Each structure stands twice: as C-alpha cells, then as structure tokens.
Amino acid sequence: MLSQRGARGVAKAELSVKADSENYLGGSSKTMYYIGLDVHKRTISYCVKDAAGRVHMEGKVGATRRELDAWIKTLPQPRMIAMEATIFTGWIYDHLLPHAEGVKVAHPLMLRAIAAAKRKNDRIDASKIADCLRCDFLPECHMASTEIRDRRRTLRYRELLVKQMVQMKNRVSGLLLEKGVTHTKRRLHKVGYFAELMAGSEEIDHSIRPLLKLSREHIVRAQKLDYALVSSLERDPMLAERLRRLRTVPGVGPITALTWALEMGDVARFRSIKQAISYCGLCGAEKSSADKVMRTPISKQRNKHIQHVLIEAAKLAPRLCHELALLHEREMQKGNRNRATLAVARKLVCWMLAVERRKQDFVPAEKFGGKAAA
C-alpha cells in the first residue's frame, strides 16, 4: 500500500501526463500572455509579455509552418497574438488562430510609435506590438475570412491581367505609329481587322511583324484567361446569390458586383453608411483644430480596388438610371464633374449596402411613388 504522501505524488504525476503540454510552462489560466510578432519573409521575431509588461520570452523563429508548430508548444497559455499586416500575414494568421484566444492584425500606417522610434529593430518592434496589444492600443484592421481572401486573390490576379493586356494593346498601337502604319484605332484589336491589316498592309515591314504577332497572341491568351477567371467566380455557390442581388442595382455589372462582394467582405462590420463610404475612398479626410475645420482631397487611406471600380461604374450609371441622372445633373450645376461622379458613387454604395443588409433585390424609386429606393 502507498503512503498518503506517495498517493498524492502518483495523482500529481497522472495529472501532469494528461495535461496539455502547452500549458505546463509556468502559465496560469488567470494570467493572459500577450505576444507581439514582427513578421519577415524568413524569420519572425517575437516577444511574450504578461499583463504587467514583464518580458517572459523573446527571440526569433523561422517563418515556416513546421517551426511555428514547434514554437507554439513552448508558449504559456492563455495567450493573445498580434502582428503587423504584411504580404505574409494571411497564412500566419490562419495557422496561429486555433492556438490562441485571439489573433489580431495591426494596421501598419497606424503604428506610428514604431516608425517614429529612434532605435528600431525586430526585437523592439515585437516588444512594442506586444505592449500595444496588452494596453488595448493596437490599431486593429479587419481580416476577412479565408474563403473570401482566397476568392479575392483570384479577382486581384484578374485585375493585374487586365492591366497587362491594356499595356500590350498600347504597345501594338505604338509599334504601328512608329512605322507610320495607317490604321483605325477603334477597330485595331478586333480579330478580323487585325488579320486584314497584317495581311494587306504594305506599310508593316518585317522588323515589327514578329512583335505584332507575339503581342496579339498575348492579348488573346489574356482575354481567354480573363473570361475563365470571371466565370469561375460568378459560378461559385458562395457568391452566386449575392452577386445576383447586387446586379439588380442600376449601373452594377459583373465586375462591380464581384469587387464589392470580395473587397467589402461581410458588410455587417460597417455600422453606418459613412463608414462604408470612407472605406471605399469616396470622401476626403478632415483636419480640425479649435474652430478651424479643413477638408482635404480624397483620402489615400482606402481600399483602392473598390474605389477604382465604383468610380468607373459611377461614370456609366447615370445613363441607366433616371434618379442617378438627376443627382449627377444637380451636382454638375455646382461646376465640378468629379464631384458629380463621387456623388453618384456614394449613392451606389448606399444602394448596394441596403441590398446586402436586407438581402432583397433593388427596387427603383418609381415603384415607391417617388420615395427613396434605399
């Protein structure tokens, strides 16, 4: 028979075997640990602090999934993790999320304390991020779900593809202008016209013919890939119904609807229309001091992808909707075309936000006896 002291020792040993190995590090369930990460391509600097600001651990770990798995087992629990937004943040965020009470991503432009410091290195950066997290001063930015980010990546790749296609079209036109080849610019990139031009124009000499053929092949491939990418997103079951509702708004086509759905993500995170308009970059910044209030031009702190698409849609929307045409004309009377375009774009944001929140198709104002449709 075991003595009372021996029995307590066996019970303690059994508990330590059953306990999670991550918890057996001096941590307490009542003490939260705050971890700041300074993320780079190959390494991640980290700093672990408690609520009082005492440093428990700091160092570097390799930026690979295997090394992160080994490192996370050495950390005390419970823990909160924060890192700065970079191109590498997405996969690290997804990988660490199941192993912490919460993972937060800081807006890089808002971390002024790090950028303005006299001494700046990876260890200090990680320490300051941990301090911002534990003091609740971290300028957190929204992290969309993994599903939305994966589809957003496809849409942004399509945007890059379109830019390259436009550059190649301009290059074809430039080659013809350099040689003084007579052509109709509007029809240049039509398949039939380009083939006739190559076959029948004597002004096109042998020095630019191979370049023109290569350029045309690149444009055709880009057009096919563009169609394939957009079609795959439109057929996605996760987006199909949402895109159908958005396209009931006047002036909203397939690209505008896709960009809105994937760049805005969950619209419930916007508490008001003003927040959504600000996120889309359709308003200026405000600088106030005492009795002086100064409005600056359009703020650069915005989602540039949705801003560009909404402004392009706002240029065409007044042709398709009488209400938007009246709004555009009213703003034009004030003497500024850009201001009128922004007013239409803000109206589109209001309508699309209403369609998203109510999960209903858009209904024109005429059917409400002149009342606002949104």
XYZ file of C-alpha atoms in Angstrom:
374
model
C 0.000 0.000 0.000
C 1.129 3.511 -0.782
C 1.505 6.123 1.892
C -0.639 9.286 1.786
C 2.342 11.320 0.501
C 3.099 8.694 -2.176
C -0.545 8.662 -3.310
C -0.513 12.436 -3.756
C 2.683 12.119 -5.809
C 1.134 9.493 -8.119
C -2.009 11.617 -8.583
C 0.138 14.649 -9.433
C 2.091 12.615 -11.969
C -1.105 11.343 -13.592
C -2.461 14.885 -13.898
C 0.750 16.155 -15.492
C 0.624 13.382 -18.102
C -2.982 14.131 -19.019
C -2.482 17.900 -19.116
C -1.858 19.738 -22.373
C 1.882 20.062 -22.873
C 1.389 23.662 -23.970
C 0.035 24.618 -20.545
C 2.879 23.177 -18.476
C 5.132 26.218 -18.838
C 4.526 28.270 -15.763
C 1.445 29.940 -17.211
C -1.809 30.343 -15.330
C -5.361 30.196 -16.653
C -5.966 33.544 -14.886
C -2.979 35.293 -16.476
C -3.186 36.397 -20.096
C 0.042 36.494 -22.075
C 0.452 38.964 -24.915
C 2.663 38.051 -27.865
C 3.916 40.555 -30.430
C 5.235 39.302 -33.757
C 7.438 41.183 -36.209
C 6.968 39.189 -39.397
C 9.528 38.876 -42.196
C 9.965 36.605 -45.177
C 12.263 34.073 -43.498
C 12.086 34.844 -39.778
C 9.586 36.062 -37.187
C 10.731 37.983 -34.120
C 8.532 37.516 -31.072
C 8.107 38.966 -27.596
C 5.922 37.446 -24.869
C 4.726 39.734 -22.050
C 2.274 39.407 -19.200
C -0.351 41.983 -18.216
C 2.191 43.894 -16.108
C 4.571 44.280 -19.059
C 7.208 41.818 -17.844
C 9.012 40.022 -20.649
C 8.747 36.224 -20.335
C 10.237 35.157 -23.653
C 11.679 36.774 -26.761
C 13.656 35.631 -29.748
C 13.294 34.558 -33.360
C 11.616 31.639 -35.090
C 11.664 30.526 -38.707
C 8.719 31.564 -40.868
C 7.615 28.023 -41.723
C 4.635 26.004 -40.557
C 6.810 23.300 -39.008
C 8.876 25.733 -36.940
C 5.760 27.638 -35.855
C 4.166 24.389 -34.662
C 7.227 23.602 -32.547
C 7.413 27.192 -31.235
C 3.752 27.474 -30.239
C 4.150 24.489 -27.895
C 6.748 26.404 -25.877
C 4.418 29.332 -25.106
C 2.340 29.773 -21.933
C -1.443 29.877 -22.072
C -3.840 31.644 -22.350
C -2.364 33.950 -24.974
C -3.227 36.730 -27.382
C -1.147 37.275 -30.524
C -0.708 40.420 -32.604
C 1.252 41.112 -35.777
C 1.616 43.823 -38.374
C -0.167 43.481 -41.725
C 2.234 42.296 -44.437
C 2.064 40.129 -47.541
C 2.864 37.109 -45.330
C 0.227 37.836 -42.680
C -2.621 35.772 -44.152
C -1.218 32.270 -43.810
C 0.415 33.019 -40.444
C -2.912 34.367 -39.149
C -4.769 31.238 -40.283
C -2.091 28.942 -38.860
C -1.959 30.561 -35.402
C -5.679 31.240 -34.941
C -6.552 27.789 -33.462
C -3.692 28.074 -30.931
C -4.616 31.377 -29.238
C -7.511 33.126 -27.546
C -7.342 35.668 -30.332
C -5.075 36.791 -33.171
C -5.110 40.455 -34.181
C -3.575 42.191 -37.187
C -2.380 45.781 -36.800
C -2.748 48.468 -39.446
C 0.843 49.340 -40.497
C 0.112 53.042 -41.102
C -1.286 53.424 -37.587
C 1.729 52.026 -35.759
C 3.359 55.443 -35.506
C 5.202 54.578 -32.289
C 7.363 52.020 -34.102
C 8.049 54.085 -37.216
C 8.986 57.209 -35.222
C 11.310 55.475 -32.765
C 14.967 56.487 -32.610
C 16.044 52.874 -32.168
C 14.298 50.413 -34.395
C 14.994 46.714 -34.810
C 12.994 43.493 -34.960
C 13.195 42.824 -31.202
C 11.969 46.324 -30.296
C 9.211 46.175 -32.902
C 7.891 42.889 -31.497
C 8.029 44.307 -27.971
C 6.072 47.437 -28.914
C 3.425 45.415 -30.729
C 3.023 43.298 -27.586
C 2.686 46.493 -25.499
C 0.032 47.901 -27.853
C -1.866 44.628 -27.584
C -1.818 44.374 -23.788
C -2.753 48.056 -23.353
C -5.564 47.754 -25.909
C -3.955 50.423 -28.104
C -3.465 48.169 -31.103
C -4.906 49.762 -34.304
C -6.583 46.560 -35.455
C -7.523 46.063 -39.103
C -10.206 43.726 -40.381
C -9.189 40.236 -41.501
C -11.646 38.705 -43.945
C -12.413 35.006 -43.790
C -10.118 32.562 -45.542
C -12.792 31.815 -48.157
C -13.195 35.487 -49.057
C -9.427 36.079 -49.160
C -8.897 33.112 -51.487
C -11.503 34.394 -53.948
C -10.272 37.975 -53.585
C -6.814 36.790 -54.627
C -8.284 35.441 -57.862
C -10.078 38.720 -58.588
C -6.952 40.798 -57.934
C -4.965 38.488 -60.205
C -7.553 39.197 -62.894
C -7.040 42.939 -62.314
C -3.298 42.523 -62.887
C -4.038 40.548 -66.045
C -6.270 43.307 -67.428
C -3.580 45.944 -66.771
C -1.014 43.886 -68.677
C -3.488 43.360 -71.526
C -4.093 47.114 -71.817
C -0.335 47.745 -71.803
C 0.110 45.231 -74.611
C -2.666 46.852 -76.660
C -0.971 50.217 -76.252
C 2.314 48.634 -77.299
C 0.735 47.314 -80.529
C -0.614 50.771 -81.319
C 2.795 52.288 -80.550
C 4.593 49.888 -82.922
C 2.245 50.844 -85.749
C 2.676 54.557 -85.026
C 6.464 54.230 -85.006
C 6.332 52.870 -88.558
C 3.607 55.226 -89.751
C 1.145 52.422 -90.483
C -2.315 53.715 -91.376
C -4.940 52.068 -89.158
C -8.240 52.662 -87.376
C -7.544 52.749 -83.655
C -11.076 51.792 -82.593
C -11.008 48.609 -84.676
C -7.365 47.742 -84.152
C -7.943 44.969 -81.628
C -10.838 43.334 -83.437
C -9.754 39.888 -84.636
C -10.876 40.320 -88.239
C -9.484 43.817 -88.661
C -6.088 42.949 -87.202
C -5.774 39.927 -89.506
C -6.680 42.040 -92.552
C -4.198 44.708 -91.504
C -1.372 42.187 -91.158
C -2.183 40.544 -94.480
C -2.978 43.565 -96.636
C -0.889 46.493 -95.351
C 2.399 47.010 -97.167
C 3.453 49.609 -94.590
C 4.105 46.882 -91.992
C 7.678 45.721 -92.640
C 9.444 42.596 -91.430
C 11.029 44.327 -88.402
C 7.770 44.677 -86.446
C 5.703 41.753 -87.782
C 7.050 39.203 -85.222
C 6.449 41.668 -82.383
C 2.900 42.355 -83.558
C 2.132 38.626 -83.768
C 3.552 37.963 -80.285
C 1.607 40.896 -78.864
C -1.628 39.726 -80.457
C -1.149 36.185 -79.115
C -0.535 37.588 -75.622
C -3.740 39.673 -75.819
C -5.822 36.688 -76.975
C -4.478 34.485 -74.160
C -5.144 37.213 -71.603
C -8.722 37.655 -72.847
C -9.421 33.920 -72.544
C -7.915 33.773 -69.066
C -9.881 36.854 -68.026
C -13.134 35.222 -69.127
C -12.256 31.976 -67.337
C -11.443 33.716 -64.030
C -14.592 35.856 -64.008
C -16.781 32.893 -64.986
C -15.363 30.713 -62.201
C -16.128 33.401 -59.600
C -19.638 34.030 -60.928
C -20.454 30.315 -60.741
C -19.122 29.998 -57.182
C -22.010 28.806 -54.944
C -20.775 31.007 -52.123
C -21.132 34.177 -54.249
C -23.826 33.391 -56.832
C -26.912 34.603 -54.920
C -25.127 37.625 -53.523
C -23.947 38.666 -56.995
C -27.424 38.237 -58.439
C -28.904 40.666 -55.876
C -26.149 43.223 -56.355
C -26.625 43.247 -60.116
C -30.219 44.426 -59.678
C -28.754 47.837 -58.697
C -28.583 50.170 -61.755
C -25.054 50.546 -63.092
C -23.693 47.495 -61.237
C -22.243 44.932 -63.644
C -20.445 41.630 -63.037
C -17.043 43.155 -62.197
C -18.513 45.798 -59.875
C -20.605 43.168 -58.077
C -17.630 40.803 -57.714
C -15.350 43.568 -56.459
C -17.922 44.740 -53.925
C -18.603 41.234 -52.598
C -14.932 40.268 -52.238
C -13.359 43.578 -51.202
C -16.089 44.612 -48.738
C -16.473 41.110 -47.303
C -19.068 40.982 -44.537
C -20.970 44.290 -44.713
C -22.213 43.821 -41.138
C -18.860 45.194 -39.964
C -19.868 48.661 -41.218
C -22.009 50.307 -38.554
C -23.106 53.127 -40.853
C -23.159 54.217 -44.486
C -20.477 56.800 -43.709
C -18.065 54.077 -42.647
C -18.647 52.167 -45.876
C -18.156 55.323 -47.961
C -14.936 56.098 -46.093
C -13.638 52.546 -46.632
C -14.348 52.884 -50.362
C -12.326 56.126 -50.501
C -15.189 58.324 -51.689
C -14.712 61.145 -49.175
C -11.935 63.480 -48.082
C -10.082 63.465 -44.787
C -10.913 66.001 -42.075
C -8.381 68.033 -40.099
C -9.907 70.039 -37.262
C -8.241 72.224 -34.646
C -10.130 74.572 -32.339
C -12.646 76.396 -34.566
C -10.867 75.590 -37.814
C -12.114 72.708 -39.956
C -10.262 71.812 -43.146
C -11.362 69.214 -45.680
C -8.612 67.597 -47.721
C -8.920 65.905 -51.141
C -9.851 62.226 -51.420
C -8.058 60.291 -48.708
C -5.362 57.785 -49.672
C -6.341 55.578 -46.733
C -8.892 53.482 -48.571
C -9.409 50.234 -50.430
C -8.084 51.276 -53.834
C -9.592 48.275 -55.639
C -13.211 49.029 -54.737
C -12.650 52.781 -55.139
C -11.483 52.420 -58.745
C -14.347 50.116 -59.734
C -17.040 52.268 -58.092
C -15.815 55.457 -59.777
C -15.804 53.754 -63.184
C -19.321 52.414 -62.537
C -20.493 55.879 -61.443
C -19.473 57.320 -64.831
C -21.877 54.969 -66.644
C -24.677 54.602 -64.096
C -26.463 57.946 -64.871
C -27.171 56.630 -68.387
C -29.053 53.656 -66.925
C -30.994 55.218 -64.048
C -33.115 58.377 -64.081
C -32.597 59.039 -60.362
C -28.803 58.879 -60.727
C -29.008 61.108 -63.797
C -30.852 63.764 -61.777
C -28.284 63.504 -58.977
C -25.423 63.830 -61.461
C -27.037 66.855 -63.136
C -27.663 68.566 -59.789
C -24.010 68.177 -58.793
C -22.832 69.247 -62.238
C -24.620 72.571 -61.800
C -22.173 73.268 -58.980
C -19.432 73.214 -61.610
C -17.370 70.120 -60.884
C -17.660 66.886 -62.899
C -15.509 64.861 -60.475
C -17.715 65.957 -57.603
C -20.765 64.747 -59.521
C -19.126 61.366 -60.192
C -18.301 60.966 -56.488
C -21.891 61.787 -55.531
C -23.170 59.032 -57.853
C -20.586 56.583 -56.485
C -21.682 57.331 -52.902
C -25.296 56.716 -53.928
C -24.304 53.348 -55.387
C -22.652 52.463 -52.070
C -25.886 53.324 -50.210
C -27.968 51.176 -52.551
C -25.648 48.177 -52.522
C -25.309 48.337 -48.742
C -29.114 48.353 -48.406
C -29.445 45.393 -50.783
C -26.829 43.458 -48.791
C -28.349 44.186 -45.394
C -31.936 43.422 -46.371
C -30.985 40.502 -48.643
C -33.538 41.736 -51.167
C -33.392 42.802 -54.795
C -33.162 46.504 -55.577
C -36.466 48.212 -56.429
C -36.403 51.546 -58.361
C -37.777 54.671 -56.671
C -40.576 54.985 -59.256
C -42.326 51.965 -57.745
C -42.449 53.660 -54.350
C -44.174 56.791 -55.610
C -41.016 58.863 -55.625
C -39.684 57.696 -52.230
C -36.064 56.707 -51.871
C -35.320 53.191 -53.051
C -32.802 52.518 -50.344
